[in-house]
XYZ file of C-alpha atoms in Angstrom:
771
model
C -0.235 0.043 -0.193
C 3.011 2.251 0.106
C 5.592 3.077 -2.872
C 8.738 1.577 -2.038
C 12.055 3.426 -3.461
C 13.953 1.839 -6.428
C 16.508 0.429 -4.583
C 13.742 -1.158 -2.082
C 11.887 -2.448 -4.943
C 15.138 -4.182 -6.543
C 15.827 -5.809 -2.940
C 12.675 -6.989 -2.674
C 11.471 -8.209 -5.878
C 8.586 -10.270 -5.785
C 8.690 -13.549 -8.156
C 5.559 -14.537 -9.944
C 3.168 -16.759 -8.296
C 3.408 -20.468 -8.442
C 1.156 -23.098 -7.311
C 2.762 -24.358 -4.055
C 1.843 -27.888 -2.706
C 2.033 -29.847 0.487
C 5.107 -31.623 -1.015
C 7.059 -28.132 -0.648
C 8.750 -29.206 2.986
C 9.372 -26.146 5.325
C 12.614 -27.818 6.506
C 13.271 -27.871 10.281
C 10.875 -26.890 13.198
C 9.195 -23.720 13.490
C 10.220 -21.795 16.773
C 8.348 -18.750 17.162
C 10.598 -17.274 19.015
C 13.571 -18.410 17.241
C 16.126 -15.806 15.455
C 15.513 -15.639 11.952
C 12.025 -17.351 11.820
C 10.314 -14.361 10.315
C 12.766 -14.443 7.635
C 12.345 -17.917 6.861
C 8.680 -17.544 6.447
C 9.045 -14.210 4.377
C 11.072 -16.199 2.098
C 8.640 -18.802 1.860
C 5.889 -16.089 0.937
C 8.059 -14.572 -1.442
C 8.560 -17.683 -3.257
C 4.763 -18.093 -3.757
C 4.441 -14.592 -5.104
C 3.043 -13.055 -2.262
C 4.364 -9.307 -1.708
C 5.234 -9.582 1.706
C 6.250 -5.648 2.131
C 2.691 -4.574 1.049
C 1.320 -6.949 3.726
C 3.205 -5.378 6.103
C 2.407 -1.861 4.794
C -1.269 -2.604 5.529
C -0.386 -2.046 9.309
C 1.533 0.936 8.788
C -1.136 3.998 8.099
C 0.890 7.302 8.905
C 1.978 7.968 5.803
C -1.481 6.892 3.870
C -3.517 8.864 6.845
C -1.375 12.302 5.600
C -2.783 11.513 2.048
C -6.280 10.766 2.743
C -7.022 13.231 5.765
C -4.833 14.395 8.304
C -7.602 14.068 11.251
C -8.249 10.089 10.685
C -11.764 10.333 11.000
C -14.046 7.894 9.736
C -13.742 8.753 6.053
C -9.994 7.689 6.715
C -10.865 4.549 8.532
C -13.124 3.358 5.534
C -10.850 4.545 2.686
C -7.767 2.508 4.709
C -9.802 -0.311 5.284
C -11.057 -0.646 1.710
C -7.447 -0.533 0.489
C -6.273 -2.945 3.114
C -9.265 -5.515 2.323
C -8.018 -5.346 -1.276
C -4.282 -6.069 -0.554
C -5.553 -8.962 1.624
C -7.410 -10.657 -1.009
C -4.751 -9.929 -3.591
C -1.846 -11.674 -1.769
C -4.178 -14.425 -0.240
C -5.116 -15.478 -3.822
C -1.288 -16.187 -4.497
C -1.070 -18.942 -1.814
C -2.413 -22.330 -2.886
C -1.297 -24.707 -0.264
C -2.401 -25.186 3.201
C 0.868 -24.593 4.798
C 1.409 -21.303 2.927
C -1.966 -19.895 3.802
C -1.043 -20.670 7.399
C 2.329 -19.184 7.145
C 0.631 -15.678 5.437
C -1.373 -15.518 8.498
C 1.734 -16.138 10.607
C 3.180 -13.342 8.940
C 0.113 -11.113 9.264
C 0.575 -11.887 12.897
C 4.013 -10.715 12.976
C 3.241 -7.639 11.328
C 0.311 -6.961 13.542
C 2.428 -7.168 16.733
C 5.044 -4.920 15.183
C 2.471 -2.114 14.442
C 1.027 -2.843 18.135
C 4.443 -1.570 19.424
C 4.235 1.714 17.599
C 0.776 2.978 17.409
C -1.816 4.251 19.887
C -4.515 3.660 17.003
C -5.283 0.128 18.520
C -9.179 0.502 17.248
C -7.609 0.657 13.610
C -5.275 -1.909 14.068
C -8.150 -4.385 15.425
C -10.210 -3.293 12.670
C -7.631 -4.172 10.270
C -7.089 -7.605 11.504
C -10.592 -8.404 11.450
C -10.830 -7.124 7.818
C -7.742 -9.698 7.002
C -9.690 -12.690 9.101
C -12.916 -12.205 6.955
C -11.180 -11.569 3.673
C -9.167 -14.811 3.888
C -12.055 -16.891 5.446
C -14.250 -16.181 2.745
C -11.471 -16.160 -0.141
C -10.351 -19.772 1.192
C -13.747 -21.056 2.062
C -12.542 -21.942 5.229
C -16.208 -22.238 6.758
C -16.932 -25.092 4.353
C -13.195 -26.883 4.131
C -11.550 -26.027 7.407
C -7.890 -26.267 7.672
C -6.453 -27.132 10.770
C -2.881 -25.340 10.410
C -4.773 -22.256 8.774
C -7.247 -22.201 11.857
C -4.497 -22.427 14.532
C -2.815 -19.552 12.499
C -5.967 -17.336 12.576
C -6.601 -17.975 16.445
C -3.377 -16.839 17.112
C -4.184 -13.173 15.129
C -7.383 -13.429 17.169
C -5.493 -13.658 20.574
C -3.444 -10.619 19.589
C -6.679 -8.732 18.772
C -7.855 -9.808 22.309
C -4.544 -8.607 23.922
C -4.796 -5.196 21.890
C -8.504 -4.723 23.633
C -7.259 -5.648 26.899
C -4.738 -2.785 26.596
C -7.727 -0.665 25.402
C -9.449 -1.337 28.595
C -6.494 -0.167 30.447
C -6.574 3.009 28.998
C -10.193 3.521 30.167
C -8.944 3.307 33.841
C -11.560 0.934 34.632
C -10.535 -2.083 37.147
C -13.787 -3.946 36.479
C -13.498 -3.800 32.893
C -9.255 -4.469 32.948
C -9.703 -7.392 35.446
C -12.477 -9.091 33.252
C -10.754 -8.686 30.014
C -7.299 -9.967 31.813
C -9.200 -12.992 32.977
C -10.325 -13.699 29.181
C -7.395 -13.239 27.586
C -5.757 -15.933 29.733
C -8.520 -18.278 29.403
C -8.238 -17.814 25.805
C -4.490 -18.627 25.534
C -5.183 -21.592 27.885
C -7.914 -23.011 25.436
C -5.461 -22.811 22.306
C -2.616 -24.556 24.545
C -4.967 -27.384 24.918
C -5.955 -27.402 21.297
C -2.153 -27.783 20.214
C -1.172 -30.396 22.644
C 0.138 -33.300 20.822
C 0.272 -31.215 17.422
C 3.791 -31.709 15.918
C 3.406 -29.915 12.391
C 5.322 -26.496 11.874
C 2.544 -24.356 12.248
C 0.990 -25.966 15.518
C 4.635 -25.906 17.043
C 4.999 -22.041 16.207
C 1.535 -21.297 17.905
C 1.915 -23.682 20.780
C 5.467 -22.089 21.495
C 3.954 -18.021 20.876
C 0.636 -19.079 22.864
C 2.943 -20.535 25.710
C 5.309 -17.806 26.331
C 2.166 -15.128 26.128
C 0.078 -17.508 28.464
C 2.727 -16.815 31.232
C 3.254 -13.286 30.640
C -0.301 -12.616 31.187
C -0.386 -14.745 34.323
C 2.460 -12.792 35.831
C 0.765 -9.616 34.944
C -2.315 -10.826 36.649
C -0.377 -11.517 39.857
C 1.174 -8.084 39.557
C -2.190 -6.686 39.297
C -3.437 -8.413 42.175
C -0.563 -7.417 44.348
C -1.331 -4.006 43.288
C -4.727 -4.086 44.266
C -3.878 -5.423 47.559
C -1.040 -3.049 48.712
C -3.470 -0.096 47.402
C -6.205 -1.250 49.674
C -3.660 -1.005 52.473
C -2.759 -4.741 52.822
C 0.415 -6.453 52.530
C 1.674 -8.502 49.150
C 3.729 -11.308 49.774
C 4.508 -11.241 45.899
C 8.129 -10.841 45.435
C 8.030 -9.847 41.541
C 11.411 -8.927 41.305
C 12.875 -12.492 41.818
C 9.986 -13.841 39.519
C 10.933 -11.573 36.791
C 14.709 -12.912 37.180
C 13.225 -16.284 36.781
C 11.121 -15.483 33.899
C 14.193 -13.849 32.074
C 16.263 -17.168 32.554
C 13.775 -19.658 31.731
C 11.186 -18.086 29.342
C 12.336 -16.295 25.790
C 10.459 -13.018 26.677
C 11.061 -10.167 24.558
C 12.786 -6.994 25.766
C 9.291 -5.357 25.118
C 7.495 -7.837 27.384
C 10.534 -7.685 30.213
C 10.119 -3.980 30.010
C 6.278 -3.839 30.676
C 6.564 -6.266 33.750
C 9.495 -4.331 34.906
C 7.388 -1.058 34.922
C 4.692 -3.227 37.079
C 7.558 -4.363 39.536
C 8.256 -0.403 39.803
C 4.929 0.377 40.605
C 4.388 -2.090 43.232
C 7.364 -1.119 44.973
C 6.690 2.434 44.565
C 3.336 1.418 46.284
C 4.519 -0.454 49.069
C 6.638 2.367 50.133
C 4.750 5.150 49.347
C 4.298 5.722 53.231
C 0.645 6.439 54.975
C -0.196 10.060 54.062
C -2.205 9.778 50.979
C -3.950 12.586 49.010
C -7.572 12.370 48.067
C -9.711 15.328 46.441
C -12.691 15.592 48.482
C -14.120 18.539 46.270
C -13.119 20.026 43.105
C -13.811 20.717 39.479
C -12.307 18.926 36.076
C -12.907 21.248 32.968
C -12.145 19.669 29.639
C -11.690 22.469 27.032
C -11.159 21.732 23.216
C -10.368 25.401 22.011
C -10.923 26.121 18.311
C -10.631 29.072 15.762
C -13.179 30.112 13.053
C -11.851 31.451 9.667
C -14.173 32.876 6.897
C -16.482 34.220 9.489
C -16.240 37.284 12.296
C -18.006 37.317 15.336
C -21.126 38.882 14.528
C -21.537 36.654 11.457
C -21.126 33.475 13.720
C -23.502 34.362 16.500
C -26.050 35.671 13.660
C -25.873 32.281 11.809
C -25.940 30.384 15.012
C -29.009 32.032 16.067
C -30.878 31.761 13.104
C -29.940 27.456 13.072
C -31.040 27.384 16.579
C -34.713 29.129 16.037
C -34.967 27.090 12.696
C -34.104 23.815 14.576
C -31.385 21.431 13.630
C -31.242 18.006 11.989
C -32.367 15.121 14.163
C -28.692 13.797 13.240
C -27.115 16.787 15.205
C -26.816 17.472 19.078
C -29.505 19.598 19.480
C -28.376 23.073 21.490
C -30.699 23.875 24.528
C -30.339 27.275 24.509
C -28.261 30.227 22.943
C -26.807 32.793 25.757
C -25.659 36.391 25.569
C -22.951 35.743 28.146
C -20.991 32.621 28.666
C -19.131 33.628 32.123
C -19.859 34.485 35.580
C -16.594 36.298 35.781
C -17.496 39.039 33.224
C -16.781 41.648 35.813
C -12.859 40.571 36.193
C -12.562 41.987 32.558
C -12.086 45.778 32.299
C -15.331 46.992 31.296
C -14.241 50.239 29.786
C -12.765 47.886 26.781
C -14.229 47.700 23.751
C -16.696 45.026 23.349
C -14.693 42.896 20.945
C -11.689 43.035 23.475
C -13.227 41.550 26.179
C -13.381 37.657 26.949
C -16.941 37.248 27.050
C -19.409 36.339 24.311
C -22.324 33.951 23.109
C -22.883 30.589 24.627
C -24.186 27.544 22.778
C -25.596 25.489 25.870
C -25.559 21.445 25.205
C -27.561 18.893 26.685
C -25.602 16.767 29.315
C -22.639 14.456 27.891
C -22.477 11.135 29.833
C -19.648 8.995 29.783
C -20.159 5.190 30.583
C -16.919 3.876 31.356
C -18.081 0.515 32.917
C -21.391 -0.451 34.930
C -20.394 1.602 38.321
C -18.871 4.500 36.722
C -20.837 6.998 34.748
C -19.652 10.316 34.663
C -22.006 13.481 33.430
C -20.707 16.481 32.219
C -22.078 19.713 31.598
C -21.406 21.142 28.266
C -21.312 24.096 26.103
C -19.487 25.770 22.851
C -18.341 29.556 23.673
C -17.677 32.114 21.300
C -15.843 35.323 22.161
C -15.342 38.649 20.132
C -11.541 38.248 20.766
C -11.374 35.003 18.506
C -10.916 33.063 21.304
C -13.619 29.971 21.310
C -13.774 26.498 22.856
C -16.078 23.653 23.815
C -15.995 23.301 27.448
C -17.277 20.157 29.647
C -17.334 20.170 33.195
C -18.141 18.164 36.166
C -17.563 17.861 39.962
C -14.967 15.694 41.648
C -16.147 14.163 44.988
C -13.860 12.045 47.021
C -11.430 11.129 44.317
C -8.304 9.491 44.797
C -5.050 9.824 42.682
C -5.694 6.647 40.478
C -9.201 8.333 39.606
C -7.912 11.665 39.152
C -5.387 10.208 36.732
C -7.849 8.149 34.660
C -9.914 11.295 34.636
C -7.275 13.531 33.531
C -6.756 11.191 30.269
C -10.317 11.348 29.252
C -9.873 14.152 26.755
C -7.193 12.181 25.236
C -7.562 10.975 21.262
C -5.549 7.783 22.992
C -8.169 6.826 25.555
C -9.523 3.588 25.684
C -13.143 3.046 24.052
C -16.159 4.170 26.326
C -19.605 5.045 25.474
C -20.156 8.821 25.120
C -23.921 10.201 24.620
C -25.105 13.454 24.636
C -28.811 14.589 25.331
C -31.388 12.637 23.277
C -29.413 12.909 20.049
C -29.488 8.994 19.512
C -25.769 8.933 18.864
C -23.005 7.250 20.629
C -19.201 8.256 20.682
C -16.720 5.741 21.621
C -14.274 8.559 23.088
C -14.989 11.961 24.540
C -12.422 13.251 21.937
C -14.262 11.660 19.183
C -17.315 13.377 20.415
C -15.497 16.757 20.476
C -14.204 16.130 16.725
C -17.328 15.144 15.501
C -18.914 18.306 17.345
C -16.741 20.448 16.097
C -15.691 19.438 12.697
C -18.977 18.342 11.426
C -21.907 19.684 13.044
C -20.412 23.327 13.948
C -20.171 23.933 10.383
C -23.291 22.596 9.223
C -24.918 25.695 11.813
C -22.424 28.141 10.765
C -23.663 27.820 6.853
C -25.905 30.264 6.778
C -27.732 31.343 3.522
C -24.599 30.835 0.900
C -26.789 32.832 -2.059
C -27.148 35.625 0.381
C -23.624 35.977 1.328
C -22.419 35.488 -2.286
C -24.419 38.384 -3.242
C -23.382 40.527 -0.334
C -19.886 40.135 -0.639
C -17.579 39.880 -3.362
C -14.849 37.830 -1.436
C -16.116 34.780 0.552
C -13.497 32.974 1.967
C -14.716 29.269 3.245
C -15.724 28.838 6.726
C -13.298 26.602 8.207
C -12.837 25.314 11.954
C -9.337 24.987 13.502
C -8.587 22.932 16.481
C -6.167 23.735 19.532
C -4.578 21.504 21.717
C -7.353 19.876 23.923
C -6.757 21.264 27.987
C -7.620 19.528 31.050
C -8.380 22.096 34.036
C -8.691 20.951 37.666
C -9.365 23.460 40.629
C -9.075 21.634 43.985
C -11.503 23.120 46.445
C -10.521 20.941 49.433
C -8.597 18.031 50.215
C -7.615 15.410 52.910
C -5.100 13.049 53.960
C -5.492 9.262 53.928
C -3.524 6.231 54.973
C -3.520 4.721 51.886
C -5.653 4.856 48.914
C -9.520 4.225 49.465
C -8.442 4.276 53.119
C -9.922 5.909 56.090
C -8.986 9.467 57.206
C -5.962 9.933 59.244
C -6.619 10.578 62.784
C -9.695 9.194 65.267
C -11.602 12.255 65.114
C -12.441 12.882 61.481
C -10.462 14.157 58.717
C -7.476 15.622 58.736
C -7.782 18.525 56.074
C -4.956 19.719 53.732
C -4.423 23.372 54.893
C -2.393 24.673 51.533
C -0.671 23.965 48.363
C 3.039 23.033 49.975
C 1.108 20.251 52.314
C -0.518 18.771 49.205
C 2.526 18.521 47.455
C 4.068 16.460 50.156
C 1.378 13.647 50.013
C 1.611 10.464 48.283
C -0.292 10.631 44.477
C 0.388 14.780 44.656
C 2.492 14.058 41.475
C -0.761 13.593 39.514
C -1.252 17.256 39.733
C 2.443 18.138 38.174
C 2.372 16.098 34.993
C 0.751 16.531 31.968
C -2.384 14.407 31.068
C -1.048 11.191 29.697
C -1.246 9.707 26.504
C -0.497 6.309 27.070
C -0.961 3.734 30.064
C 1.466 1.103 31.048
C -0.669 -0.154 34.066
C -3.665 1.212 36.098
C -0.980 2.444 38.511
C 1.545 3.811 36.511
C 0.822 7.204 38.091
C 2.728 6.191 41.156
C 5.857 6.412 39.280
C 5.768 9.806 38.195
C 8.848 11.913 38.937
C 8.245 14.582 41.676
C 8.011 17.839 39.333
C 7.242 18.184 35.389
C 5.791 21.511 35.784
C 5.663 25.121 35.982
C 4.461 26.611 39.247
C 3.204 29.829 40.302
C 3.409 30.132 44.141
C 1.268 32.568 46.761
C -0.176 34.515 43.687
C -2.402 35.722 46.364
C -2.417 33.917 49.798
C 0.338 32.085 51.306
C 0.482 28.625 49.984
C -1.988 29.471 46.938
C -0.587 27.045 43.989
C -1.154 27.461 40.359
C 0.312 24.487 38.346
C 0.663 24.605 34.391
C 1.914 21.717 32.217
C 1.767 20.669 28.548
C -1.897 20.256 28.532
C -3.015 20.789 32.425
C -3.701 23.487 34.488
C -4.568 22.901 38.116
C -5.542 25.774 40.875
C -5.461 24.529 44.510
C -6.196 27.571 46.675
C -7.436 25.613 49.819
C -7.548 28.507 52.287
C -9.168 30.966 49.862
C -12.988 31.704 49.051
C -14.354 29.714 46.093
C -14.551 33.081 44.400
C -11.131 33.927 44.675
C -9.967 30.559 42.820
C -12.822 31.089 40.518
C -11.402 34.131 38.835
C -8.017 32.360 38.695
C -10.060 29.629 36.816
C -11.393 32.261 34.275
C -8.087 33.369 33.470
C -6.671 29.717 33.081
C -9.320 29.063 30.704
C -8.730 32.073 28.699
C -5.017 31.181 28.504
C -5.887 27.651 27.569
C -8.245 28.546 24.905
C -5.663 30.723 23.175
C -4.441 27.558 21.403
C -7.252 27.470 19.301
C -7.084 31.182 18.252
C -3.456 30.599 17.280
C -4.091 27.541 14.913
C -6.435 29.810 13.100
C -3.731 32.753 12.909
C -1.399 30.499 11.745
C -3.483 28.900 9.121
C -4.694 32.397 7.814
C -0.276 32.845 7.630
C -0.228 29.437 5.727
C -3.225 30.268 3.368
C -1.734 34.009 2.688
C 1.370 32.382 1.613
C -0.147 29.705 -0.572
C -2.438 32.174 -2.392
C 0.446 34.481 -3.094
C 2.297 31.610 -4.750
C -0.825 30.495 -6.792
C -1.426 34.214 -7.886
C 2.288 34.560 -8.990
C 2.138 31.189 -10.935
C -1.317 32.280 -12.441
C 0.060 35.462 -13.373
C 3.230 34.176 -15.269
C 0.950 31.497 -17.404
C 0.506 32.844 -20.765
C -2.869 33.692 -21.671
C -4.282 34.170 -18.195
C -6.447 37.270 -16.748
C -3.350 38.802 -15.500
C -5.496 41.976 -14.218
C -7.719 39.507 -11.971
C -4.289 38.217 -10.768
C -3.322 41.847 -9.883
C -6.819 42.834 -8.288
C -6.550 39.548 -6.347
C -3.244 39.899 -4.874
C -4.576 43.363 -3.852
C -7.466 42.052 -2.217
C -5.178 39.546 -0.405
C -2.637 41.796 0.581
C -5.164 44.594 1.880
C -6.828 41.688 3.980
C -3.524 40.833 5.171
C -2.653 44.322 6.406
C -6.133 44.291 8.187
C -5.286 40.940 9.833
C -1.898 42.357 10.892
C -3.441 45.342 12.928
C -6.016 42.974 14.651
C -3.729 40.365 15.765
C -1.033 42.714 16.995
C -3.938 44.642 18.767
C -4.870 41.438 20.486
C -1.110 40.269 21.558
C -0.557 43.811 22.776
C -3.913 43.591 24.762
C -2.975 40.120 26.253
C 0.106 41.752 27.950
C -1.665 44.803 29.022
C -2.482 45.755 32.514
C -5.761 47.167 30.728
C -7.325 43.690 29.915
C -8.467 42.784 33.294
C -9.815 45.207 36.218
C -7.687 43.513 39.088
C -3.850 44.064 39.075
C -3.462 40.536 41.020
C -5.376 38.926 38.019
C -3.692 40.807 35.456
C -0.499 39.650 36.775
C -1.948 36.096 37.023
C -2.441 36.185 33.570
C 1.013 37.482 32.559
C 2.628 34.758 34.616
C 0.351 31.939 33.115
C 1.173 33.136 29.596
C 4.610 32.620 30.591
C 4.714 29.429 32.323
C 2.286 27.730 29.900
C 4.391 28.147 26.945
C 1.837 30.829 25.407
C 4.155 33.543 25.067
C 6.574 31.578 23.060
C 3.914 30.415 20.675
C 2.892 34.189 20.365
C 6.572 35.090 19.603
C 6.979 32.378 16.952
C 3.545 33.568 15.551
C 4.680 37.300 15.393
C 8.029 36.093 13.914
C 6.162 34.403 11.183
C 3.681 37.731 10.729
C 6.858 39.716 10.164
C 8.335 37.599 7.463
C 4.836 37.737 5.817
C 4.433 41.018 5.647
C 8.269 41.534 4.672
C 7.925 39.040 1.904
C 8.082 39.785 -1.928
C 4.135 40.347 -2.486
C 4.537 44.118 -1.995
C 7.055 44.196 -4.367
C 5.244 41.769 -6.793
C 2.664 44.102 -6.428
C 4.534 47.242 -7.589
C 6.000 44.982 -10.379
C 2.556 44.013 -11.667
C 1.330 47.705 -11.320
C 3.968 49.144 -13.214
C 3.559 46.620 -15.965
C -0.167 47.538 -16.008
C 0.820 51.211 -16.230
C 3.670 50.380 -18.979
C 0.765 48.871 -21.323
C -1.697 51.748 -20.975
C 1.155 54.398 -21.707
C 2.459 51.682 -24.625
C -1.141 51.689 -25.627
C -1.542 55.383 -25.674
C 1.851 55.688 -27.332
C 0.604 53.673 -30.459
C -2.702 55.430 -30.370
C -1.209 58.893 -30.517
C 1.281 57.849 -33.115
C -1.077 56.293 -35.281
C -3.195 59.530 -35.276
C -0.107 61.342 -35.884
C 0.608 59.546 -38.980
C -3.077 59.727 -40.116
C -3.060 63.341 -39.551
C 0.096 64.066 -41.567
C -1.288 61.291 -44.342
C -4.430 63.871 -44.705
C -1.715 66.506 -45.147
C -0.119 65.085 -47.929
C -3.349 63.703 -49.419
C -4.563 67.094 -49.696
C -1.480 68.744 -51.442
C -1.883 65.976 -53.957
C 1.576 64.363 -53.278
C -0.007 60.930 -54.132
C -3.180 58.764 -55.419
C -6.086 58.921 -52.767
C -6.673 55.404 -52.956
C -3.166 54.909 -52.202
C -3.122 57.270 -48.986
C -6.242 55.269 -47.943
C -4.140 51.875 -47.992
C -1.794 53.271 -46.084
C -4.108 54.930 -43.556
C -6.088 51.611 -43.224
C -2.579 49.958 -42.546
C -1.378 52.228 -39.869
C -4.851 52.055 -38.224
C -4.681 48.167 -38.285
C -1.182 48.234 -37.177
C -2.534 50.366 -33.892
C -5.225 48.322 -33.298
C -3.282 44.755 -33.749
C -0.740 46.451 -31.458
C -2.761 47.470 -28.740
C -4.842 44.407 -28.631
C -1.975 42.232 -28.495
C -0.640 44.090 -25.530
C -3.972 43.383 -23.716
C -4.701 40.146 -24.817
C -1.540 39.173 -23.265
C -2.418 40.801 -20.200
C -6.135 40.177 -19.934
C -6.378 36.628 -21.736
C -8.184 36.228 -25.188
C -11.675 35.566 -23.521
C -11.155 38.266 -21.029
C -10.352 40.738 -23.681
C -13.320 39.795 -25.575
C -15.863 39.746 -22.358
C -14.514 43.620 -21.811
C -15.014 44.479 -25.424
C -18.205 43.461 -25.291
C -19.289 45.125 -21.815
C -17.405 48.193 -22.958
C -20.439 50.185 -24.919
C -22.806 49.288 -21.557
C -20.201 50.776 -19.403
C -19.687 53.690 -21.453
C -23.462 54.236 -21.779
C -23.843 53.854 -17.986
C -20.962 56.152 -17.260
C -22.338 58.816 -19.778
C -25.767 58.763 -18.020
C -24.251 59.447 -14.797
C -22.338 62.607 -16.088
C -26.051 63.644 -17.512
C -27.567 62.971 -13.980
């Protein structure tokens, strides 16, 4: 599915297909963990005419994704799976014997395992494996004529898919789903071991060895999991995992990848055993998931007008139906300087959505308040919020993971829309990139009549952000343990005490993009953040990472930390604004390149390109002025009423990395405004003026010659017919010269169109003068 280079093609040339047979002995045993076993399988498949490189590339989709669609949505998946299915069918048709078909399945198993080690798109990986199994079962007629070796090889592929789904359950943070999936995987491996007992053919030997190793690996994984549960609940596990790993390394052919995963569990267990008896629990707090975005092609007034019109007209049943349209989206509107112009305050319209429900497992259902907010400053976001109550570090770490694209599959619903999504990130992507553009379509014909230039309406997403606000926290003896002290809770007093507790490292790290175990958070380093201390009161803590912000003002009234939350949300949502700004820079560069190429194309209408680049340059000047005003306002003390809040914003811009992004944008903006488009514009304008001068010169010269001819004709120097011919030649030359100059500038069709419209234009101009 990918195109190899000439060198690769030469070294990996695939011979023509031949008819395999069971007489073609695959010499020697086929050990699954033997060195070079996959080279042997590949060589045998190539001898059958199978393009092993094409099969391998069916599980490598990053390059193809860039060609099909950067977002990786359902359209990408459908296109990719269709291409993969065709490739599977083409290669499977080249195998004739049962042994070759079984080896083809083992090769696909090998390719899927390699892909699993390098991708987080486990959903796409499992769909690709399902497509392979369905394709070969139908093509080879396995339902009507089963083949034992092929069936075992396909069972091995199914077991890998079950392992991948186990990892998916792990990434939901649900103990219930993970434990159930782990037991199912172990049972599946045990069943295949029983089936292969006593079988001696090469494929059965391969499958039995691989299944035996993976079965032992998951047994160790389950023992480690149970030990971690025991210790987490305050018990003492008698499981010495370090010694067991030493034994396994000597007695089992585990790979370095498998040993590294088990070693991570060992380290988590040891960290948990030495964690001490002062654990953090968030008794009360809030978590907010922010999906910032920017809109290009519409200004704020047009956005609000179209959304109100769509809301009043009603939306399609396929879309999420908004509950209300509100004029203001923040309860903290008074923290922004009221004397500022309306378009310079972080406030605006809010489209309230129905509740979003996340069903993680039977016992865990999270309900989020949802809304889409639009600001005149261009700082927009999808915002989802819920309350945190009695949350331990592991639960908080899982909650922080909810917004990630790599999160495991759960059930996401919104109101009574009738639709479900398998991740919160997919709900956000669908809402912002598919449903919101529908609401913003408006009356296209009316817009086209009202505006000569109508750029496409596009949504540009920033990076998702998680905001955590700790209102009350207490100390526990261990995870899910009772309060310290005999007379109730020991409340955490300030941020410094909070960070001294076990589990507080969760607050100091970015939201994860992967999970190694349900207790991987216990191995986090002490600090991976930028912290702001004592913003208002002694011990107040504001923590910023790449994609999280944590506010812990434990001894301050809620409205004080609420002001900090508003400032932190504003800072986080600037990512969507910058995404839209950078898109406009890229679009301008691309448009200038297109205008120059079109201008230099023979026969094109160069006047149209001149007007287009003028309009583009004018818009860019307006964009430069607007963005520089916003950037200047961000660092100005006049944006917020309170000097303390203004100081918090400036510090957040610095520690969150937004200042660095703004500097990068300003550098790019400076490069764009200093590019050659202005010089090109002046050169093109000079070219047009020169053509006008040349045309006038030709016309005046022709008139002068004709006047001289008239004088000579009156003097009787030649015959009238001769002078008439000369006059006609001169006039024809002048017309041809001028037409050639302007046809080369406007193009043939545009020139003819202008000539056709000229009488009407002159008539209108004359009427205007008389009026």
